[in-house]
Coordinates of C-alpha atoms and ligand atoms in Angstrom, one line a residue:
X12 CA -4.4 -8.6 31.1
X13 CA -5.5 -12.2 30.4
X14 CA -8.1 -13.2 27.7
X15 CA -11.8 -12.0 28.7
X16 CA -13.5 -14.3 31.2
X17 CA -16.1 -16.1 28.9
X18 CA -13.4 -16.8 26.5
X19 CA -10.9 -18.3 28.7
X20 CA -13.4 -20.2 29.9
X21 CA -14.3 -21.8 27.2
X22 CA -12.2 -25.1 26.8
X23 CA -12.8 -25.9 23.3
X24 CA -10.3 -23.8 21.9
X25 CA -7.4 -21.5 22.2
X26 CA -8.6 -18.0 23.0
X27 CA -7.2 -14.6 22.8
X28 CA -7.4 -11.1 23.5
X29 CA -6.9 -10.4 20.0
X30 CA -6.2 -12.0 16.8
X31 CA -3.8 -10.3 14.3
X32 CA -4.3 -11.0 10.7
X33 CA -1.2 -10.5 9.1
X34 CA 2.6 -10.2 10.1
X35 CA 3.8 -7.1 7.9
X36 CA 4.9 -3.7 9.3
X37 CA 1.3 -3.1 10.3
X38 CA 0.8 -6.8 12.0
X39 CA 4.4 -6.6 13.8
X40 CA 3.9 -3.2 15.3
X41 CA -0.1 -4.2 16.5
X42 CA 1.3 -7.3 18.0
X43 CA 4.0 -5.2 20.0
X44 CA 2.0 -2.6 21.1
X45 CA -0.7 -4.9 22.4
X46 CA 2.0 -7.3 24.0
X47 CA 3.4 -4.3 26.0
X48 CA -0.1 -3.4 27.0
X49 CA -0.3 -6.9 28.5
X50 CA -3.2 -8.3 26.0
X51 CA -2.8 -11.9 25.0
X52 CA -2.7 -12.0 21.1
X53 CA -1.8 -14.3 18.2
X54 CA -0.5 -13.1 14.5
X55 CA -1.4 -15.1 11.9
X56 CA 0.4 -15.1 8.3
X57 CA 0.1 -17.1 5.2
X58 CA 4.0 -16.4 4.6
X59 CA 6.8 -18.1 6.4
X60 CA 8.2 -15.1 7.6
X61 CA 7.4 -11.7 8.4
X62 CA 7.2 -8.3 5.8
X63 CA 4.3 -8.6 4.1
X64 CA 4.4 -7.2 0.8
X65 CA 8.5 -7.4 1.3
X66 CA 8.4 -10.8 1.4
X67 CA 6.2 -11.0 -1.5
X68 CA 7.3 -8.5 -4.0
X69 CA 10.8 -9.9 -5.0
X70 CA 10.8 -9.1 -8.5
X71 CA 14.1 -7.5 -10.0
X72 CA 14.9 -3.9 -9.1
X73 CA 11.8 -3.7 -6.0
X74 CA 12.9 -1.1 -3.9
X75 CA 11.0 1.5 -1.9
X76 CA 9.6 4.5 -3.3
X77 CA 9.8 6.5 0.0
X78 CA 13.2 7.6 1.3
X79 CA 14.4 4.5 3.9
X80 CA 15.7 6.7 6.8
X81 CA 11.5 7.6 6.3
X82 CA 10.3 4.6 5.5
X83 CA 11.6 3.1 8.6
X84 CA 9.2 2.7 12.0
X85 CA 9.8 5.7 14.4
X86 CA 8.3 4.3 17.7
X87 CA 11.6 2.9 19.2
X88 CA 14.1 5.8 19.0
X89 CA 16.9 2.8 19.6
X90 CA 15.7 0.8 16.7
X91 CA 16.1 3.9 14.4
X92 CA 19.2 5.0 16.0
X93 CA 21.0 1.9 15.3
X94 CA 19.8 0.3 11.8
X95 CA 21.9 1.1 9.0
X96 CA 20.2 1.8 5.7
X97 CA 22.6 1.3 2.6
X98 CA 21.3 3.3 0.4
X99 CA 18.7 6.7 -0.1
X100 CA 15.9 3.7 -1.3
X101 CA 16.7 0.4 0.4
X102 CA 16.1 -2.9 -2.0
X103 CA 13.4 -5.2 -1.2
X104 CA 16.3 -7.4 0.3
X105 CA 17.2 -4.8 2.8
X106 CA 13.8 -4.2 3.9
X107 CA 12.6 -7.4 4.5
X108 CA 16.2 -8.3 6.5
X109 CA 14.9 -5.0 8.6
X110 CA 11.7 -6.2 9.2
X111 CA 13.1 -9.6 10.1
X112 CA 15.8 -7.6 12.5
X113 CA 12.7 -6.2 14.2
X114 CA 10.8 -9.5 14.6
X115 CA 14.3 -10.8 16.5
X116 CA 14.9 -7.4 18.7
X117 CA 11.4 -7.3 20.1
X118 CA 10.8 -11.0 20.4
X119 CA 7.8 -11.1 18.1
X120 CA 8.3 -14.4 16.5
X121 CA 6.9 -16.4 19.5
X122 CA 3.2 -15.3 19.4
X123 CA 3.0 -15.5 15.0
X124 CA 2.0 -18.2 13.9
X125 CA 3.8 -18.5 10.1
X126 CA 2.3 -20.1 6.7
X127 CA -1.5 -20.1 8.1
X128 CA -3.8 -18.5 6.2
X129 CA -7.5 -17.0 8.1
X130 CA -10.1 -18.5 6.0
X131 CA -13.1 -17.0 8.0
X132 CA -13.7 -14.6 10.8
X133 CA -17.5 -15.0 12.1
X134 CA -18.8 -12.9 15.3
X135 CA -20.7 -14.7 17.7
X136 CA -23.0 -12.3 18.7
X137 CA -24.3 -14.0 22.0
X138 CA -20.4 -14.1 23.6
X139 CA -19.3 -10.9 21.7
X140 CA -16.3 -12.2 20.5
X141 CA -14.8 -13.5 16.9
X142 CA -14.1 -16.9 15.8
X143 CA -12.1 -17.5 13.2
X144 CA -10.9 -20.3 11.3
X145 CA -7.5 -21.3 9.7
X146 CA -6.7 -22.5 6.7
X147 CA -5.3 -26.0 8.7
X148 CA -9.2 -26.2 10.0
X149 CA -8.0 -24.8 13.2
X150 CA -10.5 -22.4 15.3
X151 CA -9.6 -19.3 17.6
X152 CA -11.3 -16.9 19.8
X153 CA -10.8 -13.7 19.9
X154 CA -12.8 -10.9 21.4
X155 CA -11.0 -8.4 19.0
X156 CA -9.7 -9.3 15.5
X157 CA -7.4 -6.8 13.8
X158 CA -6.8 -7.1 10.2
X159 CA -3.3 -5.9 8.9
X160 CA -3.6 -7.5 5.9
X161 CA -1.9 -4.8 3.6
X162 CA -3.6 -2.4 0.8
X163 CA -1.4 -4.1 -2.3
X164 CA -1.3 -7.8 -1.4
X165 CA -3.6 -9.6 -3.2
X166 CA -2.1 -9.8 -6.6
X167 CA -3.9 -9.9 -9.8
X168 CA -4.0 -12.2 -12.5
X169 CA -5.1 -10.8 -15.8
X170 CA -7.9 -12.7 -17.6
X171 CA -6.1 -13.1 -20.9
X172 CA -7.2 -15.7 -23.4
X173 CA -4.4 -18.5 -23.8
X174 CA -2.5 -17.5 -20.3
X175 CA -2.8 -21.1 -19.0
X176 CA -1.7 -22.7 -22.3
X177 CA 1.9 -21.0 -22.0
X178 CA 4.9 -23.0 -22.5
X179 CA 7.4 -21.2 -20.4
X180 CA 7.4 -19.8 -16.8
X181 CA 4.8 -17.3 -15.6
X182 CA 5.5 -14.9 -12.7
X183 CA 3.4 -12.6 -11.1
X184 CA 6.0 -9.2 -9.6
X185 CA 3.6 -9.6 -6.3
X186 CA 4.3 -13.4 -5.7
X187 CA 7.9 -13.8 -7.3
X188 CA 10.0 -16.9 -6.3
X189 CA 11.9 -16.7 -3.4
X190 CA 15.3 -18.3 -5.1
X191 CA 15.1 -15.6 -7.8
X192 CA 15.0 -15.8 -11.3
X193 CA 17.8 -15.6 -14.4
X194 CA 16.7 -14.5 -17.7
X195 CA 19.9 -14.6 -18.8
X196 CA 19.9 -15.4 -22.8
X197 CA 15.9 -15.3 -22.7
X198 CA 13.4 -13.3 -24.5
X199 CA 11.1 -12.2 -21.8
X200 CA 7.5 -10.3 -22.1
X201 CA 6.8 -8.0 -19.3
X202 CA 2.9 -7.1 -19.3
X203 CA 1.8 -4.0 -17.2
X204 CA 3.4 -0.6 -16.9
X205 CA 3.2 0.5 -13.5
X206 CA 5.6 1.0 -10.1
X207 CA 6.4 -2.9 -10.4
X208 CA 7.0 -3.0 -14.7
X209 CA 9.1 0.3 -13.9
X210 CA 11.3 -0.6 -11.4
X211 CA 11.9 -4.4 -13.3
X212 CA 12.4 -3.3 -16.8
X213 CA 16.0 -1.6 -16.7
X214 CA 17.1 -4.6 -14.8
X215 CA 15.7 -7.5 -16.8
X216 CA 16.6 -5.5 -19.7
X217 CA 20.2 -6.2 -18.3
X218 CA 20.1 -9.9 -18.4
X219 CA 17.6 -10.7 -21.2
X220 CA 18.5 -11.4 -24.4
X221 CA 15.6 -9.6 -25.6
X222 CA 12.5 -7.9 -24.0
X223 CA 9.2 -6.7 -24.9
X224 CA 6.9 -4.5 -22.8
X225 CA 3.5 -4.5 -23.6
X226 CA 2.0 -1.0 -22.4
X227 CA -2.0 -0.1 -22.2
X228 CA -1.4 3.0 -20.6
X229 CA 1.8 5.0 -20.2
X230 CA 2.4 6.4 -16.5
X231 CA 4.6 9.3 -15.5
X232 CA 8.0 8.1 -13.9
X233 CA 10.5 10.1 -12.1
X234 CA 13.7 9.4 -11.7
X235 CA 14.6 8.2 -8.0
X236 CA 18.5 9.4 -7.8
X237 CA 19.1 6.6 -5.8
X238 CA 22.6 6.5 -3.9
X239 CA 24.6 4.8 -1.6
X240 CA 23.9 7.0 2.0
X241 CA 27.1 8.6 3.5
X242 CA 27.1 8.4 7.1
X243 CA 27.0 11.9 7.0
X244 CA 23.4 11.9 5.5
X245 CA 22.5 8.9 8.1
X246 CA 23.5 11.5 11.0
X247 CA 22.0 14.4 9.9
X248 CA 18.4 12.1 9.7
X249 CA 19.0 10.9 13.2
X250 CA 20.0 14.0 14.8
X251 CA 17.0 15.5 13.2
X252 CA 14.6 12.7 13.7
X253 CA 12.2 14.1 16.3
X254 CA 11.4 17.1 14.0
X255 CA 11.5 15.1 10.9
X256 CA 8.9 12.5 12.6
X257 CA 6.9 15.5 14.4
X258 CA 6.4 16.8 10.5
X259 CA 5.9 13.7 8.7
X260 CA 3.1 12.8 11.5
X261 CA 1.6 16.1 11.9
X262 CA 1.8 18.4 9.0
X263 CA 2.8 16.8 5.8
X264 CA -0.1 15.5 3.8
X265 CA 1.7 12.4 2.7
X266 CA 3.5 11.6 5.5
X267 CA 6.8 12.6 4.1
X268 CA 9.2 15.3 5.4
X269 CA 9.7 17.3 2.7
X270 CA 9.9 21.0 2.0
X271 CA 6.5 22.0 1.7
X272 CA 5.3 24.5 -1.4
X273 CA 4.8 27.6 -1.0
X274 CA 2.5 28.4 -4.0
X275 CA 0.8 27.4 -7.1
X276 CA 2.3 26.6 -10.0
X277 CA 0.5 29.1 -12.0
X278 CA 1.5 32.2 -9.8
X279 CA 5.5 31.6 -11.3
X280 CA 6.3 32.8 -14.8
X281 CA 7.4 29.7 -17.2
X282 CA 11.1 30.2 -16.8
X283 CA 11.2 29.8 -13.0
X284 CA 8.3 26.9 -13.0
X285 CA 10.8 25.3 -15.7
X286 CA 13.6 26.0 -13.1
X287 CA 11.5 24.5 -9.9
X288 CA 10.6 21.3 -11.5
X289 CA 14.2 21.0 -12.9
X290 CA 15.8 20.9 -9.4
X291 CA 12.9 18.6 -8.3
X292 CA 13.6 16.5 -11.2
X293 CA 17.6 16.4 -10.4
X294 CA 16.6 15.7 -6.6
X295 CA 14.5 13.0 -7.7
X296 CA 11.7 11.2 -6.4
X297 CA 8.2 11.5 -5.1
X298 CA 8.3 15.2 -4.0
X299 CA 8.4 16.2 -7.5
X300 CA 5.0 16.6 -7.1
X301 CA 5.3 19.0 -4.2
X302 CA 6.7 21.8 -6.5
X303 CA 3.7 23.5 -6.3
X304 CA 0.8 23.1 -3.7
X305 CA -2.0 23.2 -6.5
X306 CA -0.8 20.2 -8.8
X307 CA -3.4 18.3 -7.9
X308 CA -6.4 20.7 -7.8
X309 CA -5.9 22.7 -10.8
X310 CA -5.5 21.0 -14.3
X311 CA -4.1 24.0 -15.7
X312 CA -1.2 23.6 -13.2
X313 CA -1.1 20.4 -13.3
X314 CA -0.5 20.5 -17.1
X315 CA 2.6 22.3 -16.3
X316 CA 3.9 19.5 -14.2
X317 CA 2.7 17.0 -17.1
X318 CA 4.4 18.5 -20.1
X319 CA 7.4 19.2 -18.6
X320 CA 7.8 15.6 -17.7
X321 CA 6.6 14.2 -21.0
X322 CA 9.5 16.7 -22.4
X323 CA 12.0 14.8 -20.6
X324 CA 10.4 11.5 -21.9
X325 CA 11.0 13.0 -25.6
X326 CA 14.6 14.3 -24.2
X327 CA 15.6 10.6 -22.9
X328 CA 14.1 8.3 -25.8
X329 CA 15.7 8.5 -28.8
X330 CA 13.2 7.3 -31.1
X331 CA 10.8 9.2 -31.5
X332 CA 7.8 7.1 -31.9
X333 CA 9.0 4.9 -28.7
X334 CA 9.2 8.5 -26.9
X335 CA 5.6 9.7 -27.8
X336 CA 4.3 6.2 -26.8
X337 CA 5.6 6.5 -23.4
X338 CA 4.2 9.8 -22.9
X339 CA 1.4 9.5 -20.5
X340 CA -1.7 11.6 -22.0
X341 CA -5.0 10.4 -20.5
X342 CA -4.9 11.3 -16.7
X343 CA -3.3 14.0 -14.7
X344 CA -0.2 13.7 -13.5
X345 CA 0.0 12.3 -9.9
X346 CA -3.4 11.3 -10.2
X347 CA -2.4 7.6 -10.8
X348 CA 0.6 6.7 -8.2
X349 CA 3.6 8.6 -9.8
X350 CA 6.6 6.0 -10.3
X351 CA 9.9 6.3 -9.0
X352 CA 12.4 4.9 -11.3
X353 CA 15.8 4.2 -12.0
X354 CA 16.9 4.6 -15.8
X355 CA 13.2 2.9 -17.0
X356 CA 12.9 5.7 -20.4
X357 CA 16.6 5.2 -21.3
X358 CA 16.1 1.5 -21.3
X359 CA 14.1 1.5 -24.1
X360 CA 17.1 3.0 -26.0
X361 CA 18.9 -0.7 -25.4
X362 CA 18.5 -2.6 -29.1
X363 CA 17.1 -5.5 -26.9
X364 CA 14.0 -3.7 -25.4
X365 CA 11.0 -3.2 -27.5
X366 CA 8.0 -1.2 -26.2
X367 CA 4.6 -2.9 -27.6
X368 CA 1.6 -0.7 -27.7
X369 CA -1.8 -2.4 -26.8
X370 CA -3.7 0.0 -26.0
X371 CA -6.4 0.0 -28.9
X372 CA -5.6 -3.5 -29.8
X373 CA -5.3 -5.2 -26.4
X374 CA -3.5 -8.6 -26.0
X375 CA -5.0 -10.7 -28.6
X376 CA -3.8 -14.0 -27.2
X377 CA -1.2 -15.8 -25.3
X378 CA 0.5 -18.7 -27.5
X379 CA 2.6 -21.3 -26.0
X380 CA 6.0 -19.8 -27.4
X381 CA 4.0 -16.0 -27.9
X382 CA 2.0 -12.9 -26.7
X383 CA 0.1 -12.1 -30.1
X384 CA -1.1 -8.6 -30.4
X385 CA -2.9 -7.2 -34.0
X386 CA -2.1 -10.8 -35.7
X387 CA 1.8 -10.4 -34.5
X388 CA 3.2 -12.9 -32.5
X389 CA 6.2 -11.5 -30.2
X390 CA 8.2 -14.7 -29.1
X391 CA 9.0 -15.4 -25.6
X392 CA 10.7 -17.8 -23.5
X393 CA 9.6 -16.2 -19.9
X394 CA 6.3 -14.2 -19.5
X395 CA 6.2 -11.3 -16.5
X396 CA 2.4 -10.6 -15.1
X397 CA 3.1 -6.9 -13.8
X398 CA -0.8 -6.4 -13.7
X399 CA -0.9 -5.4 -9.9
X400 CA -3.5 -5.9 -7.2
X401 CA -7.0 -5.9 -6.1
X402 CA -6.2 -3.0 -4.2
X403 CA -7.1 -2.1 -0.7
X404 CA -10.3 -4.3 -0.3
X405 CA -8.6 -7.3 -2.3
X406 CA -7.1 -9.2 0.8
X407 CA -10.3 -8.4 2.9
X408 CA -12.3 -9.5 0.2
X409 CA -11.1 -13.3 -0.1
X410 CA -11.6 -14.0 3.8
X411 CA -15.2 -14.9 4.6
X412 CA -15.9 -12.0 7.5
X413 CA -19.2 -12.6 8.7
X414 CA -20.7 -9.7 11.2
X415 CA -24.1 -9.4 13.2
X416 CA -26.7 -11.3 11.6
X417 CA -24.6 -13.3 9.5
X418 CA -23.9 -10.8 7.2
X419 CA -20.7 -10.5 5.0
X420 CA -18.2 -7.8 4.8
X421 CA -18.4 -8.6 0.9
X422 CA -22.2 -8.2 0.9
X423 CA -22.0 -5.0 2.9
X424 CA -19.1 -3.6 0.7
X425 CA -21.0 -4.4 -2.9
X426 CA -21.1 -0.9 -3.8
X427 CA -17.6 -0.2 -2.5
X428 CA -16.1 -0.2 1.0
X429 CA -17.9 1.5 3.8
X430 CA -15.8 2.5 6.7
X431 CA -15.9 4.9 9.5
X432 CA -12.1 6.7 9.8
X433 CA -11.2 3.3 7.5
X434 CA -10.6 1.9 11.0
X435 CA -14.2 0.0 11.5
X436 CA -17.5 -1.0 9.5
X437 CA -20.8 -0.7 10.9
X438 CA -22.3 -4.4 11.5
X439 CA -18.9 -6.1 12.3
X440 CA -18.3 -5.2 15.8
X441 CA -14.8 -5.4 17.2
X442 CA -13.1 -5.8 13.7
X443 CA -10.4 -3.4 13.2
X444 CA -9.1 -2.7 9.6
X445 CA -5.1 -0.7 9.6
X446 CA -5.0 1.2 6.8
X447 CA -8.4 0.5 5.5
X448 CA -10.1 2.1 2.8
X449 CA -11.6 5.6 4.0
X450 CA -7.7 6.5 5.7
X451 CA -5.1 7.8 4.1
X452 CA -3.4 4.8 4.0
X453 CA -1.8 4.1 0.3
X454 CA -1.5 8.0 -0.6
X455 CA 0.8 8.6 2.1
X456 CA 3.8 7.1 3.8
X457 CA 2.6 3.6 4.8
X458 CA 4.7 3.4 7.7
X459 CA 3.4 6.9 9.2
X460 CA 0.1 5.8 8.8
X461 CA 0.4 2.2 9.7
X462 CA 1.8 3.6 13.5
X463 CA -0.9 5.7 13.4
X464 CA -3.7 3.4 13.2
X465 CA -1.7 0.8 15.4
X466 CA -1.5 3.3 18.3
X467 CA -5.1 4.7 17.9
X468 CA -6.1 0.9 18.1
X469 CA -4.0 0.2 21.0
X470 CA -5.4 2.9 22.8
X471 CA -8.9 2.0 22.2
X472 CA -8.5 -1.3 23.4
X473 CA -6.7 -0.3 26.4
X474 CA -10.0 2.4 26.9
X475 CA -12.1 -0.6 26.3
X476 CA -10.7 -2.8 29.2
X477 CA -10.2 -0.1 31.3
X478 CA -14.1 0.5 31.2
X479 CA -14.7 -3.2 31.3
X480 CA -16.4 -2.7 27.8
X481 CA -16.4 -5.8 25.7
X482 CA -18.2 -4.5 22.4
X483 CA -17.3 -1.4 20.0
X484 CA -18.9 -0.9 16.8
X485 CA -18.7 2.3 14.6
X486 CA -22.1 4.3 14.4
X487 CA -24.3 4.1 10.9
X488 CA -24.7 7.5 10.7
X489 CA -21.0 8.5 11.5
X490 CA -20.0 5.9 9.1
X491 CA -22.2 7.2 6.3
X492 CA -20.9 10.6 7.2
X493 CA -17.3 9.7 6.7
X494 CA -18.0 8.1 3.8
X495 CA -19.6 11.1 2.3
X496 CA -16.7 13.3 3.5
X497 CA -14.1 10.7 1.9
X498 CA -16.0 11.2 -1.3
X499 CA -16.4 15.2 -1.5
X500 CA -12.5 15.7 -0.4
X501 CA -11.7 13.4 -3.6
X502 CA -13.8 15.1 -5.6
X503 CA -12.1 18.5 -4.4
X504 CA -9.0 17.4 -6.4
X505 CA -8.0 16.0 -10.1
X506 CA -7.3 12.5 -8.5
X507 CA -11.2 10.8 -9.8
X508 CA -10.2 11.7 -13.2
X509 CA -7.6 8.6 -13.4
X510 CA -8.6 5.3 -14.4
X511 CA -6.6 4.4 -11.2
X512 CA -6.5 1.6 -8.3
X513 CA -7.5 4.0 -6.5
X514 CA -11.1 4.2 -7.8
X515 CA -10.9 0.1 -8.2
X516 CA -11.1 0.9 -11.8
X517 CA -8.5 -2.0 -12.6
X518 CA -10.8 -4.6 -11.4
X519 CA -13.5 -5.3 -14.1
X520 CA -17.1 -5.2 -11.7
X521 CA -15.3 -3.8 -9.0
X522 CA -17.6 -0.3 -7.6
X523 CA -15.7 3.0 -9.0
X524 CA -15.2 4.9 -5.3
X525 CA -12.4 6.6 -4.5
X526 CA -11.1 4.4 -1.8
X527 CA -8.2 6.1 0.3
X528 CA -8.7 9.7 2.4
X529 CA -7.4 13.0 0.4
X530 CA -7.1 15.1 3.4
X531 CA -3.8 14.3 4.8
X532 CA -2.0 12.5 6.9
X533 CA -1.8 15.1 9.9
X534 CA -5.4 16.7 9.5
X535 CA -6.6 13.2 9.4
X536 CA -4.5 11.9 12.6
X537 CA -6.3 15.2 14.1
X538 CA -10.1 14.2 13.0
X539 CA -9.1 10.5 14.6
X540 CA -7.6 11.9 18.0
X541 CA -10.9 14.3 18.4
X542 CA -12.7 11.1 17.9
X543 CA -11.2 9.3 20.8
X544 CA -10.6 12.4 22.7
X545 CA -14.5 12.9 22.9
X546 CA -14.9 9.1 23.9
X547 CA -14.8 7.6 20.6
X548 CA -17.5 9.7 19.4
X549 CA -19.4 7.8 16.4
X550 CA -18.6 4.3 17.9
X551 CA -21.0 2.8 20.4
X552 CA -19.2 0.9 23.3
X553 CA -21.0 -1.5 25.4
X554 CA -20.9 -4.3 28.4
X555 CA -21.6 -7.7 28.2
X556 CA -23.7 -7.6 30.9
X557 CA -25.5 -4.4 29.5
X558 CA -26.2 -6.2 26.3
X559 CA -27.6 -9.0 28.4
X560 CA -29.8 -6.8 30.0
X561 CA -30.6 -5.1 26.8
X562 CA -31.4 -8.4 24.9
X563 CA -33.8 -9.5 28.1
X564 CA -35.8 -6.2 28.6
Ligands
NAP602 P1 -0.6 -0.9 -11.3 O1 0.0 0.4 -11.2 O2 -1.8 -1.3 -10.6 O3 -0.4 -1.5 -12.5 C1 -0.7 -2.9 -13.7 C2 -0.5 -2.7 -14.5 O4 -0.7 -3.9 -15.4 C3 -0.8 -1.1 -15.6 O5 0.1 -0.9 -16.7 C4 -1.9 -2.0 -16.2 O6 -2.4 -1.2 -17.2 C5 -1.2 -2.9 -16.9 N1 -2.8 -4.1 -17.1 C6 -3.5 -4.7 -15.8 N2 -4.1 -5.8 -16.8 C7 -3.7 -5.7 -18.1 C8 -3.9 -6.5 -19.1 N3 -5.0 -7.7 -18.8 N4 -3.6 -6.6 -20.2 C9 -2.6 -5.3 -20.2 N5 -2.1 -4.7 -19.1 C10 -2.6 -4.8 -17.9 O7 0.6 -2.5 -10.5 P2 2.1 -2.6 -9.8 O8 2.9 -1.7 -10.7 O9 2.2 -3.4 -9.2 O10 2.0 -1.5 -8.9 C11 0.5 -1.4 -7.8 C12 1.2 -0.2 -6.7 O11 2.2 -1.0 -5.6 C13 1.7 1.1 -6.9 O12 1.1 1.9 -7.5 C14 2.4 1.6 -5.7 O13 1.6 2.3 -5.0 C15 2.7 0.1 -5.2 N6 4.2 0.0 -5.4 C16 5.1 0.7 -4.8 C17 6.2 0.1 -5.7 C18 7.6 1.2 -4.3 O14 7.3 1.3 -3.6 N7 8.5 1.7 -5.1 C19 6.8 -0.7 -6.1 C20 5.7 -1.4 -6.9 C21 4.8 -1.0 -6.3 P3 -3.8 0.0 -16.8 O15 -2.7 1.2 -16.8 O16 -4.3 0.6 -18.6 O17 -5.0 -0.9 -16.3

């Protein structure tokens, strides 16, 4: 299909059926699907290559926390049969290599413009099209715009006194230098103890002459048990991919194939329960939380799992005071993204690693050669900020997105993100978000959720084209009901009890709303499929001619 006539005839600027923002895993697959359907597409990517989060997050120890045989595209059986993952949890460099391979294999690069940020996107109501402005001042038009900008892409710099005056190098884990960093012989400070820190601390500890870890909130972490994948293990996955992928899409809550729990934690006696936790701990990884089916619903059940991990920390960490400080005590286990590590707690047994508790005092100031806490200077040569992201909404908020009547998305979302199904927002016609707030996104294996959204959007655009519809928009009522439903489901769980980035709690001033949809990827997919089967129930579709009639009547 060529661009819609009103766009193609508009000789002033380039015109496409669809502009996609971002060339991570979501943007790449969106491009592939839309091209297959014959749409004209242009993708804009601010990085110099594909890969999204795996392009930016190059910190030491960066790995996926979902097994690579599952954290991979399923849309091409040839691809999943031929790609050789080397380890259970591939390192960042290998995931990036995979993204590059996909770009080459499916010839995606020809339609991706690299090193180009989208600064502004404005809906032209007269033309039912988006005008998109790039960082180099060019504008392009597209009937549809798809934001594939990622949920954890907007690195957050902490507001700490004196940071700008630090004399050594400052690195953010989410924006790591491509050439890598050698910390050999250096005194290093790491601020933050989330997943990025927990992965990087053991690796930096091996290089640094001394490592200070500044911890505000301890997190629960489960050993990854990473290891090289054997040919037999790879083959078992490949043979069983049809069932593994089906289960991940349709049955698993989190998009991961794993043995589901059949009972609650309090249904077992203490010894049996401990054995089950021990088995999960030995197996390693995120599926620890699948030991029982009520760990995120019942605080007493959750306490049993949290106590088990706290006991493990006390067993591993030799100094009792350090162990006590590393034991999380202010949120139920799993209500903040659980971390997956390789020797994180053991790193604190090294003589060159010091945990600095900043929970009660905070960091007083960063001085040119030190981090000052409670009137004491911890002297360092380099500083690593593992301080996270403005999650889920941050990368959209940085773009000046204007919908009907010139209203910006930021204005609409002042009290928190509002979407219908996490896919569209009322007042912003023809704008789709991949894994947006209000969808399972970060609570799931991201690739499963990405593929589901891309397929839904691609089918939807083909539907619109077939019926010569030019505009699609979420209805306010459907959106309000969905937002209420997302909140209701969240509040039936323990999740809102934690001050997590799921709630926007890590960003001062950000509204406290539980952003991802907890209902599970299988249930969510069914809802989206039902909406489509009912002719996109809850959305309004219009044809251009009909709009003109409406406008003049
Ligand atoms: P994060 O979980 O948001 O952790 C940020 C850390 O920085 C927290 O410990 C936070 O403390 C601390 N912090 C922030 N501002 C601070 C300040 N001003 N002073 C002191 N401490 C401060 O960020 P992340 O570790 O980058 O992880 C974010 C998410 O990315 C993860 O939850 C996960 O979903 C994803 N991720 C995945 C992987 C993987 O696949 N393996 C790896 C890395 C990240 P508080 O908790 O007290 O706010």
